[in-house]
Each structure stands twice: as C-alpha cells, then as structure tokens.
Coordinates of C-alpha atoms and ligand atoms in Angstrom, one line a residue:
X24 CA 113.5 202.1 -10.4
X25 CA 113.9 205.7 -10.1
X26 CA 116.4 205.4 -13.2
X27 CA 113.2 204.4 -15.0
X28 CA 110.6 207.2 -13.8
X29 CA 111.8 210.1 -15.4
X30 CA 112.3 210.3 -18.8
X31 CA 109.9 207.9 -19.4
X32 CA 107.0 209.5 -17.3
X33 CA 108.4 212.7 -19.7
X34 CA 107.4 210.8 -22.4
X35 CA 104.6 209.9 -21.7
X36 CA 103.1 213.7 -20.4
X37 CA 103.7 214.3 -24.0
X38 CA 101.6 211.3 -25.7
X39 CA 99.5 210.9 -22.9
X40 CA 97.7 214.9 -23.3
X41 CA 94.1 214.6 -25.3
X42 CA 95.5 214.8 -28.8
X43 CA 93.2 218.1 -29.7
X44 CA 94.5 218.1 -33.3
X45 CA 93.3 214.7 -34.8
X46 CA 90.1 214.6 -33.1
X47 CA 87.6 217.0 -31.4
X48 CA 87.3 217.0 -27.3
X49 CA 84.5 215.0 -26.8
X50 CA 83.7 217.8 -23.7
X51 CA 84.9 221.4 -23.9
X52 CA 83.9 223.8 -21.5
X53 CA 85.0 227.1 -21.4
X54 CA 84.9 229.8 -18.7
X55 CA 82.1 227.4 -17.3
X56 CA 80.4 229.8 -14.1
X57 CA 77.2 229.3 -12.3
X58 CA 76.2 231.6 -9.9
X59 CA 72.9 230.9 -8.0
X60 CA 71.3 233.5 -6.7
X61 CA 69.8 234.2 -3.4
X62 CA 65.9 233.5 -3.5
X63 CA 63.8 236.5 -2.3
X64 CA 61.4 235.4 0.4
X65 CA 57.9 236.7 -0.1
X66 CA 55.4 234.8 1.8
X67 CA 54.3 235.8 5.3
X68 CA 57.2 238.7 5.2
X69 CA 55.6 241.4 6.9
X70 CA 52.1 240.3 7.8
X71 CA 53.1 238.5 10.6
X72 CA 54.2 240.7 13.8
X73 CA 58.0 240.4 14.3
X74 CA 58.9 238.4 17.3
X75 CA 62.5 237.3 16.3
X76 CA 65.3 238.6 14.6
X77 CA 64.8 238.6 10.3
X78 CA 66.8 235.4 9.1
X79 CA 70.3 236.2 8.0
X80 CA 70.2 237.3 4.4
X81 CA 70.7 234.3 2.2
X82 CA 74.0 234.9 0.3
X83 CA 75.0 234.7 -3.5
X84 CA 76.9 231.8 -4.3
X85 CA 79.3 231.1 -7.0
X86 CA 79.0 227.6 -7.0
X87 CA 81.2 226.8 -10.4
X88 CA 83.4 229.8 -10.8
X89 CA 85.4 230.1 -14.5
X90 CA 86.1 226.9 -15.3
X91 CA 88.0 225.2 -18.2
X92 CA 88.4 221.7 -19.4
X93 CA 88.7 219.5 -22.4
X94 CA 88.1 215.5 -22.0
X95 CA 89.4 213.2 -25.3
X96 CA 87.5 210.5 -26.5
X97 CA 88.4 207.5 -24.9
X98 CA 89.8 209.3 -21.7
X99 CA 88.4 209.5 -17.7
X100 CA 88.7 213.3 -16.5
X101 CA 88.4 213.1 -12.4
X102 CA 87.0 216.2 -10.8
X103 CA 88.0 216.3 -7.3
X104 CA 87.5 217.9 -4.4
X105 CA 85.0 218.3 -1.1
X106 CA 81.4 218.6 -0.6
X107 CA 80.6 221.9 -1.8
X108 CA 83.3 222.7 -4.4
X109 CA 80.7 222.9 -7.1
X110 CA 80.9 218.7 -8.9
X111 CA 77.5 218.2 -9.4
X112 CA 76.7 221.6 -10.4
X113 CA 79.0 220.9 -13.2
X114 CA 78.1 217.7 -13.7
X115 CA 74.1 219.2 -13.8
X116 CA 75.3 222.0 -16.5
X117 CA 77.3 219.8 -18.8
X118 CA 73.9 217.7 -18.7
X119 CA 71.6 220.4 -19.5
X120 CA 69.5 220.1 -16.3
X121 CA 71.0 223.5 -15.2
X122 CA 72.4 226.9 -17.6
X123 CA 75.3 228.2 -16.9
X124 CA 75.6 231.7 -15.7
X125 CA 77.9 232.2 -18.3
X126 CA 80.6 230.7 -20.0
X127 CA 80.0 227.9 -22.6
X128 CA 80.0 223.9 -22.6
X129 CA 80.4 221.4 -25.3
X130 CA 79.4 217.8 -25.5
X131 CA 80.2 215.6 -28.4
X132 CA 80.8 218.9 -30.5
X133 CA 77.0 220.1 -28.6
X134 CA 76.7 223.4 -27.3
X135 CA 74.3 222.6 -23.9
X136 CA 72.6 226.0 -24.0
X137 CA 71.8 226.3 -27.7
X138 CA 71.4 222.2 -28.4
X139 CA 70.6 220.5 -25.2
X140 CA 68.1 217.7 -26.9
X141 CA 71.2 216.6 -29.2
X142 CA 73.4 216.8 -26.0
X143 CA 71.0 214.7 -23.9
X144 CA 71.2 212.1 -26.7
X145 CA 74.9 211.7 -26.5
X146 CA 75.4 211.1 -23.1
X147 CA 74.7 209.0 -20.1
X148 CA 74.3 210.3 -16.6
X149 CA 74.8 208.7 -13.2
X150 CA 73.9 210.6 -10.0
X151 CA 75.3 210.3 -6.7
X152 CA 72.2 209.1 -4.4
X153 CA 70.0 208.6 -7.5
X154 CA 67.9 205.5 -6.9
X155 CA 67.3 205.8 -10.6
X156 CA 65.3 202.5 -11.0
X157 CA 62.3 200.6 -10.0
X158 CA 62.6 198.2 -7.7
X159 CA 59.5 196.6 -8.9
X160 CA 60.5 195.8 -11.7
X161 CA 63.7 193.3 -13.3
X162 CA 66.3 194.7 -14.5
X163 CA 65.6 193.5 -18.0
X164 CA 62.0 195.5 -17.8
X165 CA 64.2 198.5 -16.3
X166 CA 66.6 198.5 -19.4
X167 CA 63.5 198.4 -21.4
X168 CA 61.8 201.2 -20.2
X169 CA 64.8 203.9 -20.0
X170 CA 65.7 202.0 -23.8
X171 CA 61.6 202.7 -24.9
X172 CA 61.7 206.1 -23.2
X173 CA 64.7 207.2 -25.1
X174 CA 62.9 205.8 -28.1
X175 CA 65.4 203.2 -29.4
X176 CA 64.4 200.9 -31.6
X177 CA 62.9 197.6 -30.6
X178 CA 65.7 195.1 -32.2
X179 CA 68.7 197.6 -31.4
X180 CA 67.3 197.5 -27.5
X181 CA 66.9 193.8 -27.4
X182 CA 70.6 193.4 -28.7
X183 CA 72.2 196.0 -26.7
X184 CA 70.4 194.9 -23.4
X185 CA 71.8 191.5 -24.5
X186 CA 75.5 193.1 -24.5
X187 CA 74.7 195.1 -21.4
X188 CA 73.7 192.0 -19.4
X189 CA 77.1 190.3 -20.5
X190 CA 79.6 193.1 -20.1
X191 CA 78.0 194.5 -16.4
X192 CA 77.7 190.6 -15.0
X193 CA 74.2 190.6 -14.6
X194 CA 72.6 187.7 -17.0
X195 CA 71.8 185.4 -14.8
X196 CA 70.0 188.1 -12.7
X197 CA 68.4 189.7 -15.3
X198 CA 64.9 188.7 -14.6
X199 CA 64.9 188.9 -11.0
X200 CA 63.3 192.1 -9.3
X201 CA 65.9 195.1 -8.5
X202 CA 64.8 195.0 -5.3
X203 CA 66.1 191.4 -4.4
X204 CA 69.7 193.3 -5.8
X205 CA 72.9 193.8 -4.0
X206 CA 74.0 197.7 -4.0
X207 CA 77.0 196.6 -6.2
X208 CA 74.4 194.8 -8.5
X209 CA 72.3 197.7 -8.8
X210 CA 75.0 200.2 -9.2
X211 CA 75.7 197.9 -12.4
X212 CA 72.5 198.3 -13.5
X213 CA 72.6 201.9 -13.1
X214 CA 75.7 201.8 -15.5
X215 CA 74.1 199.6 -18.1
X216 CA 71.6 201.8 -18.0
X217 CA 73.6 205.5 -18.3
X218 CA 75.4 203.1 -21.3
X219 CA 72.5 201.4 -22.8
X220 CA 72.5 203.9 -26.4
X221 CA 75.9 203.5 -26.6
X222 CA 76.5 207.7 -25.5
X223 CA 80.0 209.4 -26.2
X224 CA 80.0 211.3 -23.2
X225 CA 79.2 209.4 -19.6
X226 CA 79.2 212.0 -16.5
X227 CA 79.0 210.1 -13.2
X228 CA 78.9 212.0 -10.4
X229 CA 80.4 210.1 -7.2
X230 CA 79.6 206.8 -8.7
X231 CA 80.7 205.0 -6.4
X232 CA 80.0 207.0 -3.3
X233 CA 77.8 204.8 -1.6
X234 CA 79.2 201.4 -2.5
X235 CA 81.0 198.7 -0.7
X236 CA 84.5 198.2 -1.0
X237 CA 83.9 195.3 -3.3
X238 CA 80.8 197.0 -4.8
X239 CA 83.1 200.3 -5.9
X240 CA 86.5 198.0 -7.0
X241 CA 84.3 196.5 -9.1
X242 CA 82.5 199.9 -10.3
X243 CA 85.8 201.3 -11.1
X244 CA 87.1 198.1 -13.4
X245 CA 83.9 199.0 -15.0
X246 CA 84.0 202.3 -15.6
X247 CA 87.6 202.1 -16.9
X248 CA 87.0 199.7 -19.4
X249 CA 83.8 201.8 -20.5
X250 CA 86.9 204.5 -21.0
X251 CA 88.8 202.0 -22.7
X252 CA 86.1 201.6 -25.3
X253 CA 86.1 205.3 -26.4
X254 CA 83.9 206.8 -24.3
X255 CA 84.8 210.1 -22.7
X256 CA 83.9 209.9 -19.1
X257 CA 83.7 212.9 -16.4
X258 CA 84.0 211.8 -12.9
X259 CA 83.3 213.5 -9.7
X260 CA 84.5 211.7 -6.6
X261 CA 86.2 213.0 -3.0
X262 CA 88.1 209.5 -3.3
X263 CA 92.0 210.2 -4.2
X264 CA 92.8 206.9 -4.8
X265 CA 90.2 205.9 -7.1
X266 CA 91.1 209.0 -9.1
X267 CA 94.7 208.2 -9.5
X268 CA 93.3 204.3 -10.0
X269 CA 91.4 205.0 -13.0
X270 CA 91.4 208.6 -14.1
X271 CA 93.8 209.7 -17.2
X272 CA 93.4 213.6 -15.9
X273 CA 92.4 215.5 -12.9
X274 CA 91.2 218.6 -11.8
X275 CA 91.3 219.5 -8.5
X276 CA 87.9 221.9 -7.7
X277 CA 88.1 224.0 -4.5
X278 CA 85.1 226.6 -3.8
X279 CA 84.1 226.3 -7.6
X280 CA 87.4 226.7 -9.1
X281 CA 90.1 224.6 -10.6
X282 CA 92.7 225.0 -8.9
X283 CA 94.9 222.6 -10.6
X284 CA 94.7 219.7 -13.7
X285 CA 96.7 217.4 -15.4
X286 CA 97.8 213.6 -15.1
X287 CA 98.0 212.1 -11.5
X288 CA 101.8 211.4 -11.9
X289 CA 102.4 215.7 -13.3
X290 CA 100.2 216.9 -10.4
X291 CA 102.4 214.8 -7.7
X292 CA 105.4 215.8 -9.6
X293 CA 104.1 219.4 -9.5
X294 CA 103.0 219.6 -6.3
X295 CA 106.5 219.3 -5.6
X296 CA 105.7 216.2 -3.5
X297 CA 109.3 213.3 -2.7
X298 CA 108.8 210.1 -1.4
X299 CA 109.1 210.2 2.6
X300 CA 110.9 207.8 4.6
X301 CA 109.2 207.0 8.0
X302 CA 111.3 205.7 10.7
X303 CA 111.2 204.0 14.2
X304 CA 114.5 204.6 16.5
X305 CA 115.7 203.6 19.8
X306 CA 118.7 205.6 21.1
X307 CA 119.6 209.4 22.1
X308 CA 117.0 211.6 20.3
X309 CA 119.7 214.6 19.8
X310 CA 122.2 212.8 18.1
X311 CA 119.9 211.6 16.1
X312 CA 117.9 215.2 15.6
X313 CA 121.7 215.9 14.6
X314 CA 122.2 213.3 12.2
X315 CA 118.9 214.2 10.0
X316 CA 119.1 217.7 10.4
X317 CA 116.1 219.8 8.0
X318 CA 115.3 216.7 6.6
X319 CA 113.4 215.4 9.1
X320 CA 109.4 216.3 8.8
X321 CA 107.8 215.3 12.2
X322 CA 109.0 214.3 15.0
X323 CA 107.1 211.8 17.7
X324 CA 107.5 211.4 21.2
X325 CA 109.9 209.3 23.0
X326 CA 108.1 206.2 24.3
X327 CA 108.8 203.6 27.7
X328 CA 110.9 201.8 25.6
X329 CA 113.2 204.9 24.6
X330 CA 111.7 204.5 20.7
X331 CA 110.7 207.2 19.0
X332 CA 109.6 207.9 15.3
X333 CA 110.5 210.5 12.6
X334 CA 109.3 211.1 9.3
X335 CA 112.1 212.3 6.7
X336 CA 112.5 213.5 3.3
X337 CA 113.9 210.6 0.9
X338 CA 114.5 212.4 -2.2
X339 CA 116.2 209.7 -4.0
X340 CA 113.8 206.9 -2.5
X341 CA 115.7 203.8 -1.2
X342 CA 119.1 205.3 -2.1
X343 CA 118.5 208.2 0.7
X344 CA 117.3 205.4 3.4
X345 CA 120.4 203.5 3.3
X346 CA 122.8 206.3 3.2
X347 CA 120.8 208.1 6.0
X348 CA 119.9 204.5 8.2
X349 CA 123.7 203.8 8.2
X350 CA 125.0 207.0 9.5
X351 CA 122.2 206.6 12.3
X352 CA 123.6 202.7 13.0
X353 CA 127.5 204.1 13.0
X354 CA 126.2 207.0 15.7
X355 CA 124.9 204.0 17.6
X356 CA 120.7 204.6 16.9
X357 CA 118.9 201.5 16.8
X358 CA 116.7 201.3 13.1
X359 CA 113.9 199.5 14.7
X360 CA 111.7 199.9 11.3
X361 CA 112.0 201.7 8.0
X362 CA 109.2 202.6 5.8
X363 CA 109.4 203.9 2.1
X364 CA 106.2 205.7 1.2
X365 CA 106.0 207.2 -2.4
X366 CA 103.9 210.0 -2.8
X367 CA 100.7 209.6 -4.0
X368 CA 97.6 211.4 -5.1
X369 CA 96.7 212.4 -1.5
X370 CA 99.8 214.4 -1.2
X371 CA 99.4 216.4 -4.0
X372 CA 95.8 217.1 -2.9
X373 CA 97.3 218.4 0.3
X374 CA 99.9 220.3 -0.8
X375 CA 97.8 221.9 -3.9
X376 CA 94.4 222.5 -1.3
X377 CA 96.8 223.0 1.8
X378 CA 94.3 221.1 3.8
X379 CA 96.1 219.6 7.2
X380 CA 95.3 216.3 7.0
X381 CA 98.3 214.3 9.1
X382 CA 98.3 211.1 7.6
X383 CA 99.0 208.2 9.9
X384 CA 102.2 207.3 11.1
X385 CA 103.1 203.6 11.5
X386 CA 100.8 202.2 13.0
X387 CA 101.6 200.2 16.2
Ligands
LIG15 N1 70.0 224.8 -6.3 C1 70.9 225.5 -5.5 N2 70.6 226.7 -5.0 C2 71.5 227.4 -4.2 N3 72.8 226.9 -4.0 C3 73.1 225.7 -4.5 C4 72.2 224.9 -5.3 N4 72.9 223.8 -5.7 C5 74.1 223.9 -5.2 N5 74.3 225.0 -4.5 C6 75.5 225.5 -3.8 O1 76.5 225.5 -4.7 C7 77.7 225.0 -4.1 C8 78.3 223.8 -4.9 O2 77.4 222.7 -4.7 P1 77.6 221.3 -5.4 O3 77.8 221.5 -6.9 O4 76.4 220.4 -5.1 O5 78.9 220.8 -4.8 P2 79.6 219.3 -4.7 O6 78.8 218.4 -5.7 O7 81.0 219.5 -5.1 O8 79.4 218.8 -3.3 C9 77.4 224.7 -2.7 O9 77.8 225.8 -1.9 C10 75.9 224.5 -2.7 O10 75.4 224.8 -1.4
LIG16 MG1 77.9 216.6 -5.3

C-alpha cells in the first residue's frame, strides 16, 4: 500500500491542479482584503453626565487580509478554519453583498465591484443560519418564487423545478408546506434553490453546519455531485473531515489569512504529518522507553494492571509496527493492542494552525 501512494499521489498533484490554461477559473480573487472599520459612536456621547468609564475603543479589524485563490470549473475549494477567520466575509464579498477594501474578485470571468448584477446572475448562495424560505409555503411555491424573482422564464422554471425535485429527493414532498420539513429536507430545498438557474459559481457557507449527521452526509453527496456537474463550488466549513470528504482544494484561513492551500493529500504530505502507531503495553516501562527511544510521542500513565500506552511515530506504516512490536515482545513487553492511524486532515490543520488539540487516545 505505501508502494502505491507515492508516485501515484505525484501524479496526480500534477493533473489534479485547476488546469488555468484551457479554461478560465470560474473564481479568481486576488489580494482579496476587507478591513471594517470601527463605527464612531455619536448619539448621547457627551450630553449625558459621565458615571462610568467611556467603553473601550472599538478596534479596526482586518477581517479578510490579502487573500488569493483560483477555483476550476467543476472543482469544490474548502475554506477552513474557526469562527472569526474571515469565511463569510469572503463568502459576502465574492457575492457582492460586501466591497472589498481592496484587492479584486472574479466570478465566472465577473469583476464583483465593477459587474456585481452579472455576478449575482451566475451564482447561487447558501448561508449558514439562513432560514432562506417560507415555511408557509410548499416547496414547489418556494422554487417558484426565488425562480419568478430572478425573472426566469415560465417554461424553463417549470422544467428545472421538475429536475430539481428529482436530483434533491424531494418529489413526493414537493407540495407539502416547508414547515412540515425535516432540517435535512429543507437544507435540500435550500440547495435546489441556490441551483435552480443552473449558476457557475455556488458559495455555501457552512452548509451543513446545523444539520444532523444524516442530514449533512447527505448534503455533502449532494454538493459533490453538484461539483461533479461542472459547477465551481466555494465552501466554508470548521468540519476537517467533510473537507477532505468532498473538497478537491483547501485553504486553510486563520485571522483573515491563508495560511496554506492545496489538495487534502499535499497539505498532509506538507505539513510534514506520518502515520502514528498507538500502543497499549504491559511490562517494565524503562525498557520499553528504551526500546522506542525519540520515536515515541506521548507517553500515558501506568495503570492497576501495570498497562500503559504510547503513541509512536510509524513512518513506514505497518512495516514500522511490526519491526518495532517484535523487539518490544523479544524484551519481554506484553503488545496488549496496536493501532495504525494514518494522518488525516485534522493533523495537518494542527500542525499548519499549531492549535493543541490532543486527539483521543484509545479509548477504553
Ligand atoms: N459587519 C461587521 N462589522 C465589524 N466586524 C465584522 C463584521 N462582520 C464580521 N466582522 C469581523 O470580522 C472577522 C471575520 O468574521 P467572519 O467573516 O464572520 O468570520 P467566520 O465566518 O470565519 O466566522 C471577525 O472578527 C468578525 O467579528
Ligand atoms: Mg461565518
């Protein structure tokens, strides 16, 4: 297996990058910054006698900070990162409901300051928290209203709320109030919606934030085969596994900056991340402290029984377990469990943020 992982993955870096050359990035943004500003208090100020302490000056905040980043047709960018970094404020600029400070944006070869009405047309948007539809009403007189407001045409509507209904599951359901919906339903809706002119360019920001389990699997298998179709979709979410589940790139967004893109499988490779071999031994802790030497990344505590559990560097996966597991066995440790753990998105996030999060150990 590990034969197989690296010239291929090689390969694939190569063919796998948004071919620039043959067609135009569907999103280009460029030095991307948005700064807000802090908002001068007028009001009362000054008429009122003071009796506490003026509140502390609101600051300037560079909320997007000199960003860059292409998305192909056809391809799922992932921005990443935690509340605050500055998603939906690029999410909000790319859709023209904010400017940027400065910098520049493109979407489907649209610049958003100087063409935002042409922009608006080629794209759908999904909100995090959004309830974006009337609960009132069906979801066939939903579709019909955003389809109206957006002034398709009658027969087009009729025929793509048709498809909609089919490719989001929702046919049978179609004339029933939203409000008799499941969340996973309505989040459907919302997409059929955000997709209902057939736009270029979807931006969803945390999509599937507030969803189920089932509700966001489901989302996700949606929204990749919505990429699959040709449609170049930007992502926010704080979810590292749905990222490297359906995202061709990422970029990782920390305090308004990009602080690192590419494919899952190059930032893991990057972040200089190996898989780890986590271990559960019963014998004399120095000799085995001895035996694994540097490798070993965190040590537990001795328990009643005498066990105790180490986590250790496995650079050649499986290969590195047995070789180290039978010197422990020959220096009479007891293997009680061994656990191969590739790395994963998570790690990479980690090491690239160096946030501390200890991931759990196994789990007793
Ligand atoms: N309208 C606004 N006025 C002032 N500050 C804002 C405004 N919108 C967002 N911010 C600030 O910009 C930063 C980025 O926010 P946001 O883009 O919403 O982050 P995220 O979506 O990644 O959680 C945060 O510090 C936030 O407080
Ligand atoms: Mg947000």
């Amino acid at each position: 297996m590990e034969a197989a992982n690296g010239p291929r993955n090689e390969a694939l870096a190569e063919s796998d990058l948004p071919n620039m050359s043959s067609q135009p990035p569907a999103v280009s943004v460029r030095s991307l910054t948005r700064v807000f500003e802090p908002r001068v208090r007028r009001g009362l100020r000054g008429l009122l006698p003071r009796f506490r302490a003026e509140p502390a000056e609101p600051k300037r905040i560079v909320a997007v900070n000199d960003l860059d980043l292409e998305i192909a047709p056809g391809h799922c960018f992932g921005l990443l990162g935690p509340n605050g970094a500055g998603k939906t404020t690029t999410v909000k600029m790319l859709a023209t409901l904010l400017e940027p400070t400065s910098g520049s944006a493109s979407v489907a070869g649209f610049d958003v300051v100087r063409s935002p009405r042409q922009v608006r047309r080629n794209i759908g948007v999904l909100f995090a928290g959004e309830r974006g539809m009337y609960w009132r009403l069906s979801g066939r007189e939903n579709l019909e209203l955003f389809g109206t407001l957006s002034f398709m045409p009658r027969e087009r509507l009729r025929e793509r709320i048709e498809a909609a209904a089919h490719r989001f599951g929702l046919e049978d359901r179609m004339d029933d109030l939203v409000e008799t919906y499941s969340t996973g339903m309505k989040q459907r809706l919302n997409l059929a919606r955000a997709t209902l002119h057939d736009p270029p360019v979807l931006l969803l920001d945390e999509p599937t934030a507030a969803l189920d389990p089932v509700a966001a699997r489901e989302a996700r298998h949606l929204i990749r085969q919505i990429a699959e179709a040709g449609t170049a979709i930007l992502l926010t979410t704080h979810n590292l596994y749905e990222a490297e589940q359906i995202c061709d790139r990422v970029g990782i967004i920390q305090s308004g900056s990009l602080v690192a893109q590419g494919r899952p499988a190059d930032l893991i490779r990057q972040a200089g991340e190996m898989p780890r071999l986590d271990l559960l031994l019963r014998g004399d802790l120095g000799t085995a402290k001895a035996l694994i030497g540097s490798d070993g990344l965190w040590w537990g505590e001795v328990n009643r029984d005498g066990e105790f559990a180490v986590a250790v560097r496995a650079p050649d996966g499986w290969r590195s377990s047995d070789a180290l597991t039978s010197t422990l066995v020959s220096q009479g440790i007891v293997v009680e469990e061994a656990r191969l753990r590739e790395p994963d998105l998570e790690d990479a996030y980690i090491a690239i943020t160096g946030s501390r999060i200890e991931r759990p150990f196994i789990e007793r």
